[in-house]
CSV table of C-alpha atoms in Angstrom, one decimal:
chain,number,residue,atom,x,y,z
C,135,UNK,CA,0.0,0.0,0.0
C,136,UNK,CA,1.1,3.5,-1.2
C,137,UNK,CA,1.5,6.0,2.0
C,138,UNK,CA,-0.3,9.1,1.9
C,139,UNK,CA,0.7,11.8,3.3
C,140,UNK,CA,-1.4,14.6,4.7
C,141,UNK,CA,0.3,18.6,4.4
C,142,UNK,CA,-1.4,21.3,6.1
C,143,UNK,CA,-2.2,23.7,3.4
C,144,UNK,CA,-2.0,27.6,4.3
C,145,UNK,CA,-4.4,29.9,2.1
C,146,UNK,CA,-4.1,33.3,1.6
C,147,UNK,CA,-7.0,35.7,1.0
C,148,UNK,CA,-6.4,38.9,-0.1
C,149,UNK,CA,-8.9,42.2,0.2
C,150,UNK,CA,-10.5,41.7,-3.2
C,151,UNK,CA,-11.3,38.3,-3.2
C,152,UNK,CA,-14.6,38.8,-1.4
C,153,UNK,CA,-17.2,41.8,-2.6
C,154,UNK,CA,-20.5,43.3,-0.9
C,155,UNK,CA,-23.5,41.9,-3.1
C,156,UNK,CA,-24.8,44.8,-4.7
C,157,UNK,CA,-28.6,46.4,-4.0
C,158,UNK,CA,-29.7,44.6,-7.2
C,159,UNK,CA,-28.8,41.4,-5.7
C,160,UNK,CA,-30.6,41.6,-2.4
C,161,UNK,CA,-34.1,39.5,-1.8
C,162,UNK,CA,-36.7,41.6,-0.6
C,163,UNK,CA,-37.0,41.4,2.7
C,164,UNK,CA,-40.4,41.9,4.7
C,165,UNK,CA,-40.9,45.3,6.3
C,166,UNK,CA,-41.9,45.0,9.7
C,167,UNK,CA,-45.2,47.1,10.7
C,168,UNK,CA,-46.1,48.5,13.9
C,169,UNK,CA,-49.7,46.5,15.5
C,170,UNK,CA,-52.5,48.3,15.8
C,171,UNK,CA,-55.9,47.3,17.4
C,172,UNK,CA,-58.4,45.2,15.3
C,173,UNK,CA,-61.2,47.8,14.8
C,174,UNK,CA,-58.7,50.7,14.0
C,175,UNK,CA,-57.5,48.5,11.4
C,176,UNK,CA,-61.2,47.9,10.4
C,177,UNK,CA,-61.6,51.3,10.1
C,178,UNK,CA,-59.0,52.3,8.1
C,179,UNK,CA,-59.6,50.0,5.0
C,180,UNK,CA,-63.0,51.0,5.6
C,181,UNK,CA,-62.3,54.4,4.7
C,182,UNK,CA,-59.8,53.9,1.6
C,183,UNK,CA,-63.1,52.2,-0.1
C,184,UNK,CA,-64.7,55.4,-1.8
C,185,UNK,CA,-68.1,53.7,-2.6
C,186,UNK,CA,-68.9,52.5,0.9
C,187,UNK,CA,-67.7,56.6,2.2
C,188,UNK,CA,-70.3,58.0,-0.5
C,189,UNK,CA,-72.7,55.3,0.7
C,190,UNK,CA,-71.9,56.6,4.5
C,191,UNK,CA,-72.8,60.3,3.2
C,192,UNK,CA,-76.0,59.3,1.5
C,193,UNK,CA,-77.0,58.0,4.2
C,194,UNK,CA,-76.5,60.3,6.5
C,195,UNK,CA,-78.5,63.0,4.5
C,196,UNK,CA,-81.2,60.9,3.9
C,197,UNK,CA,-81.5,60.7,7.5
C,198,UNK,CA,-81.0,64.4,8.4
C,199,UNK,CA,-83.5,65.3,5.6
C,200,UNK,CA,-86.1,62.4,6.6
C,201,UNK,CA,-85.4,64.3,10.3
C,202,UNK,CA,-85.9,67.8,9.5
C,203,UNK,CA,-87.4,68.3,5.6
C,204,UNK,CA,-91.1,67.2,6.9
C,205,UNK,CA,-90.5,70.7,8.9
C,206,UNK,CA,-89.0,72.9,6.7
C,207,UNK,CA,-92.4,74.2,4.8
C,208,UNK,CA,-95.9,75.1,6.5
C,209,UNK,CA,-97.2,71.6,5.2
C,210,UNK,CA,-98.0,68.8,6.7
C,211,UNK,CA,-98.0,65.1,5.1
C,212,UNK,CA,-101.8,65.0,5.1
C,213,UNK,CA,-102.7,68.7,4.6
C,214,UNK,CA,-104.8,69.4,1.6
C,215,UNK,CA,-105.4,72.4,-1.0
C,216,UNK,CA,-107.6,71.5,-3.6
C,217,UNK,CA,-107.1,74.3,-5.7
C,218,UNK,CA,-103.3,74.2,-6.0
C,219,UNK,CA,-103.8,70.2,-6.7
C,220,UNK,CA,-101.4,68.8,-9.6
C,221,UNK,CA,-98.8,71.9,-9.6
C,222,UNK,CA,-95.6,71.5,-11.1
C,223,UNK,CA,-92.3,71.7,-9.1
C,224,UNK,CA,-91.6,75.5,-8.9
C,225,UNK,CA,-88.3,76.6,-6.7
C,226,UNK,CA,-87.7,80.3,-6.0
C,227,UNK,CA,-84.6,82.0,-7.2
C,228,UNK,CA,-84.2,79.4,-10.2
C,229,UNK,CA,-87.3,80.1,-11.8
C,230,UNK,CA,-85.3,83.5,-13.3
C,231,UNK,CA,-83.0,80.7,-14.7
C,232,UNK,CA,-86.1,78.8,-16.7
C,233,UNK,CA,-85.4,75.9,-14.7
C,234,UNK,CA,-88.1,74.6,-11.9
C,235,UNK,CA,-90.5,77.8,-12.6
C,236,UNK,CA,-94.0,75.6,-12.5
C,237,UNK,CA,-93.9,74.6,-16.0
C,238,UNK,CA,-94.9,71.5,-17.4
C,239,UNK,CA,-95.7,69.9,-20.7
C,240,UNK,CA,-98.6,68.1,-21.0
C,241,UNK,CA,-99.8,65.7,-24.1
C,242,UNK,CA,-103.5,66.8,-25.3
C,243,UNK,CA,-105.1,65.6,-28.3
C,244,UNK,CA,-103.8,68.4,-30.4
C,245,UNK,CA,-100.2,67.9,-29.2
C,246,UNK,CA,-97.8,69.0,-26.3
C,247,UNK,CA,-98.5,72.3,-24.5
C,248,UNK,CA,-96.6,73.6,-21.7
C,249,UNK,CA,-98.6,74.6,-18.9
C,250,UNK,CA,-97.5,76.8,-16.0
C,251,UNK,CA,-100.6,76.5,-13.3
C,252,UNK,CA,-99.0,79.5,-10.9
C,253,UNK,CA,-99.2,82.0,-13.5
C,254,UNK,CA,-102.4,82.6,-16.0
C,255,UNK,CA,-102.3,83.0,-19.2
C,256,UNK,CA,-104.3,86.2,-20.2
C,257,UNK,CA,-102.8,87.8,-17.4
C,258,UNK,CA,-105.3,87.8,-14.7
C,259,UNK,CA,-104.7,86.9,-11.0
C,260,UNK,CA,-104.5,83.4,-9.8
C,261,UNK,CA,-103.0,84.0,-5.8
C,262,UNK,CA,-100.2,81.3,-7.1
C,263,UNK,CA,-97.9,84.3,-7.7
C,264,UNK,CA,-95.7,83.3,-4.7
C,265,UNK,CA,-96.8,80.2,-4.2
C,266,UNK,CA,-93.6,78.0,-4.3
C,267,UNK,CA,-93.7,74.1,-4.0
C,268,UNK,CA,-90.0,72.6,-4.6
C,269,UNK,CA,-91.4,69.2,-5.6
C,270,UNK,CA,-94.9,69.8,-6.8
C,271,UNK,CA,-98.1,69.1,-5.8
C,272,UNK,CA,-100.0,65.9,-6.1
C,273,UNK,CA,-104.2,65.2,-7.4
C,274,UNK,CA,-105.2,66.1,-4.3
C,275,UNK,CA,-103.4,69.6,-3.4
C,276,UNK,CA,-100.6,67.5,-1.0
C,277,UNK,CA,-96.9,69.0,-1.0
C,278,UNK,CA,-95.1,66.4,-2.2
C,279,UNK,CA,-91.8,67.4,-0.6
C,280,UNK,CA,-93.7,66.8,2.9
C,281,UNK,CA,-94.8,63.6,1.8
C,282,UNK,CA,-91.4,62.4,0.1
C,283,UNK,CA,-89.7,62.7,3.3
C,284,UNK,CA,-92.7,61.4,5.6
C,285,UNK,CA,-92.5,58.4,3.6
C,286,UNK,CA,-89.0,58.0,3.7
C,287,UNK,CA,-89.4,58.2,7.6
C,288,UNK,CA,-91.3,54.6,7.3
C,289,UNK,CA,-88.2,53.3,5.3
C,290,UNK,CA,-85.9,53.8,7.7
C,291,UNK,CA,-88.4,52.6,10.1
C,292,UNK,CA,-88.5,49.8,8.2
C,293,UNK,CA,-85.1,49.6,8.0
C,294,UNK,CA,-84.4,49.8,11.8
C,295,UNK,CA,-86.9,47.2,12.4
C,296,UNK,CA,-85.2,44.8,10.5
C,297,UNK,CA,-81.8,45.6,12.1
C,298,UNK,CA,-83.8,44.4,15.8
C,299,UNK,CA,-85.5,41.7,14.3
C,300,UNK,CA,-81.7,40.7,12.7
C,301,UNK,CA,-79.8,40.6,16.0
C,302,UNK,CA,-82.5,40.0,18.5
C,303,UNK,CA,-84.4,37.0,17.0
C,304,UNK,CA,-81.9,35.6,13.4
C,305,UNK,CA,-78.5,35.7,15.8
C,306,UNK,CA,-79.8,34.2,18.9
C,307,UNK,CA,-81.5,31.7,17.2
C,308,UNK,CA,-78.5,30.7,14.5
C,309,UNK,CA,-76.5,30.7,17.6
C,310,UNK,CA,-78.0,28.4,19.9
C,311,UNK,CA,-79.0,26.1,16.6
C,312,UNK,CA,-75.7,25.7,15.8
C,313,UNK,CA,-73.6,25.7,19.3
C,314,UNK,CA,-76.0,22.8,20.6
C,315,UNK,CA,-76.5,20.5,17.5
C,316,UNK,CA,-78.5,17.3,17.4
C,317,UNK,CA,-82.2,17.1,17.8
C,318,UNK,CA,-82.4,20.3,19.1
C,319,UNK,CA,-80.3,22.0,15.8
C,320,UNK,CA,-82.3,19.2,13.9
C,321,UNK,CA,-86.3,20.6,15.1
C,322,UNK,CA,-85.1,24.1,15.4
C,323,UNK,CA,-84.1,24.2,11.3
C,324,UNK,CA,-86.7,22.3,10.7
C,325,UNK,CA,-89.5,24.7,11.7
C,326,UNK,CA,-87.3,27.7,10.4
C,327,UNK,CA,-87.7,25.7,6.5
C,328,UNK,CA,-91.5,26.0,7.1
C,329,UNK,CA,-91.4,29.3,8.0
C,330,UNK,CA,-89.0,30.1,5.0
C,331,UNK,CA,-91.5,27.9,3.0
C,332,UNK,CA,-94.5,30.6,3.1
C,333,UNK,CA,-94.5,33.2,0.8
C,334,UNK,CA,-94.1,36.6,2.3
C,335,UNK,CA,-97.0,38.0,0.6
C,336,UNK,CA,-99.6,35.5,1.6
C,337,UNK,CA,-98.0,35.8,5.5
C,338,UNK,CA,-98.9,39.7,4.8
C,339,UNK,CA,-102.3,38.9,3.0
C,340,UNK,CA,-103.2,36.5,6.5
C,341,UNK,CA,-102.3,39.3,8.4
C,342,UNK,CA,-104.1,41.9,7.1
C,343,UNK,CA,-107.2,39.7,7.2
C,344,UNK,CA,-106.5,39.5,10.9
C,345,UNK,CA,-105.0,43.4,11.7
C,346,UNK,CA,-105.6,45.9,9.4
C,347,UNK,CA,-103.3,47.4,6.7
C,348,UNK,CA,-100.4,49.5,8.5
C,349,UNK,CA,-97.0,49.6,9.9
C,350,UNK,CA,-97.9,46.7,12.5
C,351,UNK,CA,-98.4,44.3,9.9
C,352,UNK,CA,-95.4,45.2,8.0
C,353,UNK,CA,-93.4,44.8,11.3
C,354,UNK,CA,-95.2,41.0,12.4
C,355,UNK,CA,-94.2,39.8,8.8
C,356,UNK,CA,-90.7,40.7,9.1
C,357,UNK,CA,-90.9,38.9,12.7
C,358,UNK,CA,-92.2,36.1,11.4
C,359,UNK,CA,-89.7,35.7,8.3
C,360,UNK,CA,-87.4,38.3,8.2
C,361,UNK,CA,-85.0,36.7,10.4
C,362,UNK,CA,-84.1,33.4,8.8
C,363,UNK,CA,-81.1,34.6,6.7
C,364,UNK,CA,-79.6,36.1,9.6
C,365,UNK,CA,-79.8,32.8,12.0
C,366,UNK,CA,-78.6,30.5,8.9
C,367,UNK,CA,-75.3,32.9,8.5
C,368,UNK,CA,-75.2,32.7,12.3
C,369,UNK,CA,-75.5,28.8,12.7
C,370,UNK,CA,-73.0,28.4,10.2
C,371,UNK,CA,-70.3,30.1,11.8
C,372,UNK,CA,-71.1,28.6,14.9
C,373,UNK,CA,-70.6,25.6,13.6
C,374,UNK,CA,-66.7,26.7,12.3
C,375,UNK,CA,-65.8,28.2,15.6
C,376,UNK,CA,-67.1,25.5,18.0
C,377,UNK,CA,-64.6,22.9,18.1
C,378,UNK,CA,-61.6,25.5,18.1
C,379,UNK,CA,-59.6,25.0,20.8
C,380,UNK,CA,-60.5,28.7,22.4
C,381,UNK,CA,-63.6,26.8,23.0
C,382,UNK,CA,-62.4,23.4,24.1
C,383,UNK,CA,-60.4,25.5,26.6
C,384,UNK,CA,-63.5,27.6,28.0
C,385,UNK,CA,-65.0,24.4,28.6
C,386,UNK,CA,-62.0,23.1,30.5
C,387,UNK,CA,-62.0,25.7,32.2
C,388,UNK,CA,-65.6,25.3,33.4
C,389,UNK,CA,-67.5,28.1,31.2
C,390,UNK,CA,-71.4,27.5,30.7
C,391,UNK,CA,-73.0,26.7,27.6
C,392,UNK,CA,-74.4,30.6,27.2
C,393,UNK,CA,-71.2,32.2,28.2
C,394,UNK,CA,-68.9,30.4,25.5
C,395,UNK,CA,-72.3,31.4,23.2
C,396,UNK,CA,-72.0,35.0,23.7
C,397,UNK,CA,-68.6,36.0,25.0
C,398,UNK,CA,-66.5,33.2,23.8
C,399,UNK,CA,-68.1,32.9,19.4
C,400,UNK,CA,-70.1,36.1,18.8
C,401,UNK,CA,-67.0,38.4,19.3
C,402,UNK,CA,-65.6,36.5,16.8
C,403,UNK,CA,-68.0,36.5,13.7
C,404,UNK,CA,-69.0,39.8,14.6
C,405,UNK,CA,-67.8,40.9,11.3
C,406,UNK,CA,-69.7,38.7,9.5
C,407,UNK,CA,-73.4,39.8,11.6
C,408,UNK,CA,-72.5,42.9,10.8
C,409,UNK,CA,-72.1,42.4,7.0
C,410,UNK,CA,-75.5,40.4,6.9
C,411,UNK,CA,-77.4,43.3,8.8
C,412,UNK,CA,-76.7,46.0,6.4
C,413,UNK,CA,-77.6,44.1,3.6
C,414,UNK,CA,-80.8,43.0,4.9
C,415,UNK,CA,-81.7,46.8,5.2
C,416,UNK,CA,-82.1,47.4,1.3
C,417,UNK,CA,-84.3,43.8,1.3
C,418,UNK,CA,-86.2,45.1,4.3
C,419,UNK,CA,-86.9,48.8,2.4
C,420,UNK,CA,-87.8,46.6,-1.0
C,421,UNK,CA,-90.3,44.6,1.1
C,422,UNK,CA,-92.3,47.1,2.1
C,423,UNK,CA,-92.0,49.6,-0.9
C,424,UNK,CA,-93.6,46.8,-2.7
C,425,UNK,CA,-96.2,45.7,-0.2
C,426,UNK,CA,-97.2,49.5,-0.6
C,427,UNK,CA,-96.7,49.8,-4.1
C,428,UNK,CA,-99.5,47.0,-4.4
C,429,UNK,CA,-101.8,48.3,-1.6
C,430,UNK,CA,-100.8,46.6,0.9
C,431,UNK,CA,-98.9,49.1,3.0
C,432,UNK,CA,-99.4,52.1,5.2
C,433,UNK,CA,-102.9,53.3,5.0
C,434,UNK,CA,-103.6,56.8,3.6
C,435,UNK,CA,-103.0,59.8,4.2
C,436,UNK,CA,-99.8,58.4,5.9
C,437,UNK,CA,-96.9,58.5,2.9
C,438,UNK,CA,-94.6,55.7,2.9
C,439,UNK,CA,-92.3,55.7,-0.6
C,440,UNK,CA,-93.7,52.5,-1.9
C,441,UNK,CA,-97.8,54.6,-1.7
C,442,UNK,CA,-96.0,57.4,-3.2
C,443,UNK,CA,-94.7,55.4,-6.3
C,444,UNK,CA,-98.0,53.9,-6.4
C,445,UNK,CA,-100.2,56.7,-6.3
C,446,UNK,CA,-97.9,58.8,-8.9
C,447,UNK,CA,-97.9,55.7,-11.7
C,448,UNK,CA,-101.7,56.7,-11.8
C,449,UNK,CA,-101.1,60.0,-13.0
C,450,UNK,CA,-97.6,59.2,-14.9
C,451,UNK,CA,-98.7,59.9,-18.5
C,452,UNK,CA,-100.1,63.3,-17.6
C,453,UNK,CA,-97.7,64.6,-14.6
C,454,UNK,CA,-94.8,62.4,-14.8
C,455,UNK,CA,-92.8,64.8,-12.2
C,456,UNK,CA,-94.9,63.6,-9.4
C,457,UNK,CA,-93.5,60.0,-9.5
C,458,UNK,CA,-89.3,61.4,-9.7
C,459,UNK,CA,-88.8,62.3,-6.3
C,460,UNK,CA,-90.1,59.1,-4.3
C,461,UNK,CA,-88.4,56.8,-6.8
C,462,UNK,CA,-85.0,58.6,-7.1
C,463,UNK,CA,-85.3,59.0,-3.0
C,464,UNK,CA,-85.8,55.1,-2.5
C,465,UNK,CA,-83.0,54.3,-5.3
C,466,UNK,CA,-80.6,56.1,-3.5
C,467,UNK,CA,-81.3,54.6,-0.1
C,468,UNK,CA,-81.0,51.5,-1.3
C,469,UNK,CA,-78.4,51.6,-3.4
C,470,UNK,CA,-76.2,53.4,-0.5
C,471,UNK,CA,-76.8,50.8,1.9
C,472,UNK,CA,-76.1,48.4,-0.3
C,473,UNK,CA,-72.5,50.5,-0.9
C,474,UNK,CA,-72.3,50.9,2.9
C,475,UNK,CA,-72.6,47.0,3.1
C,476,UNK,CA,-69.8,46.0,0.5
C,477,UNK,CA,-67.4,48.3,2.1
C,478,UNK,CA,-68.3,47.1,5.5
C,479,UNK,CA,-67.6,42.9,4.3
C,480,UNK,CA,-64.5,44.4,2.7
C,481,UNK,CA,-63.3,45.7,5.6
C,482,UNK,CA,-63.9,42.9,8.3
C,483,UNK,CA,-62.8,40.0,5.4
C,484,UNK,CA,-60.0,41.8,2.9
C,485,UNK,CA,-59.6,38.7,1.5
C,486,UNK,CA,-63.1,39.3,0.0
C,487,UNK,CA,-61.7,42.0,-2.2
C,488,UNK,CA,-59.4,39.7,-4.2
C,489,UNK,CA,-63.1,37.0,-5.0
């Protein structure tokens, strides 16, 4: 056998051999952020989305008009003139600009005339001289600025009432259905499918058989079915959270049934409830601009936006100005609240932006 034989071997590095990487060649390293609470954090993508800060705004001035426009002319909801009835929207200080001046064209059988009801035609008095009504006046002498926001009262009436109905009766009952399971989850969905299962318009037509029409039935229909979408979002995410191990510990621990419910899970898919509420509102606000629309609703003289759309179809080919201000009113309610409740599920979930 050959010996081997081992030599230390000195090396020698001298100052260039080894160089800094250059800035091109450096990975991207993660920059580290300061924490911040979970609601602040909430908030803040909340108000980067634009749509759900114009919904906010829309809101909010629907609100303060619904609040204090019924107050801002001598008229009441249900006060009648009969011979300023069917006037045309007439605003002072831009009737100099031809605009809103109490004119209105009108189809007759020998064509379109414009009509202007305030001021007569050869000249003689009519006492409308400075009579001013900013939305018109319906068939039966009513302001119909009054009445617009009157009626948009009973939508966010509505509207409120469903929130109630939504976290009183939907998110107890999805809670408990879900967090105890078995026969009782079993017999409580159970009866909510046969609620489900009747058509909200017959549960309306029953009541009114029983009550008569008005805000009270509208409020026992939504009781009665307006809170099954809410306890169905409810059980499910009970049913994600419940065999966590937060929970598992609570119960170690010796926490009751109800205080895991409510102080243990509900903190924690409070996002979602919240998400769900708000766009229930606009559903709500349909409802009962549609039980109205078909007669259904508030009786008159009260105004609710869905009588006002109704009563204004009538007289749409001849004074199509009287149907405008209820129907652009409701559109923008509920199309804010349904920008309010995007933003709001985008906030609490951002990974909803990217579906």
């Amino acid at each position: 056998m050959s010996n081997v034989v081992a030599r230390d071997i000195e090396l020698d590095f001298l100052d260039h051999d080894f160089e800094f990487v250059g800035s091109e060649n450096v990975s991207t390293i993660d920059s580290t952020y300061a924490s911040q609470p979970y609601w602040k954090d909430v908030l803040s993508r909340f108000v980067k989305n634009k749509g759900a800060i114009i919904g906010s705004i829309c809101v909010v001035l629907i609100i303060f008009m619904a609040i204090v426009g019924v107050g801002l002319n001598e008229h009441t909801y249900d006060s009648q003139i009969i011979a300023h009835q069917n006037l045309a929207p007439r605003v002072q200080g831009l009737e100099s600009l031809g605009i809103f001046d109490g004119s209105e064209k009108m189809t007759t059988s020998s064509g379109t005339v414009e009509v202007n009801k305030y001021v007569s035609a050869n000249g003689s008095v009519t006492g409308l001289e400075d009579t001013y009504y900013w939305f018109g006046t319906d068939v039966l002498g009513r302001d119909i600025f009054t009445r617009t926001w009157m009626g948009t009262r009973i939508s966010l009436y509505i509207a409120l009432v469903a929130v109630l109905i939504d976290m009183l009766f939907g998110l107890s009952y999805g809670l408990i259905s879900g967090y105890f399971g078995g026969a009782i989850d079993n017999a409580m969905q159970r009866f909510a499918e046969i609620l489900n299962g009747i058509p909200n318009l017959v549960i309306v037509t029953l009541l009114i058989i029983v009550l008569k029409p008005g805000l009270l039935t509208i409020t026992f229909s939504l009781m009665i079915t307006g809170w099954i979408g809410m306890s169905r979002i409810a059980r499910a995410q009970v049913l994600k959270l419940k065999e966590q191990e937060f929970i598992l510990a609570s119960r170690t621990l010796g926490a009751r049934n109800f205080f895991i419910i409510f102080k243990e899970i509900l903190p924690n898919i409070f996002g979602q409830i919240i998400t769900n509420t708000m766009f229930s509102i606009p559903n709500a606000i349909f409802t009962e601009a549609f039980l109205a629309f078909i007669g259904l609703g508030v009786p008159a003289p009260m105004a609710s936006l869905g009588s006002l759309i109704s009563e204004a179809f009538k007289s749409f080919t001849t004074h199509p100005y009287m149907i405008i201000p209820p129907v652009i009113v409701l559109a923008i309610l509920m199309l804010s609240f349904n920008m309010l409740a995007d933003g709001l599920r985008d906030a609490f979930d951002p990974k909803m932006q990217e579906m």
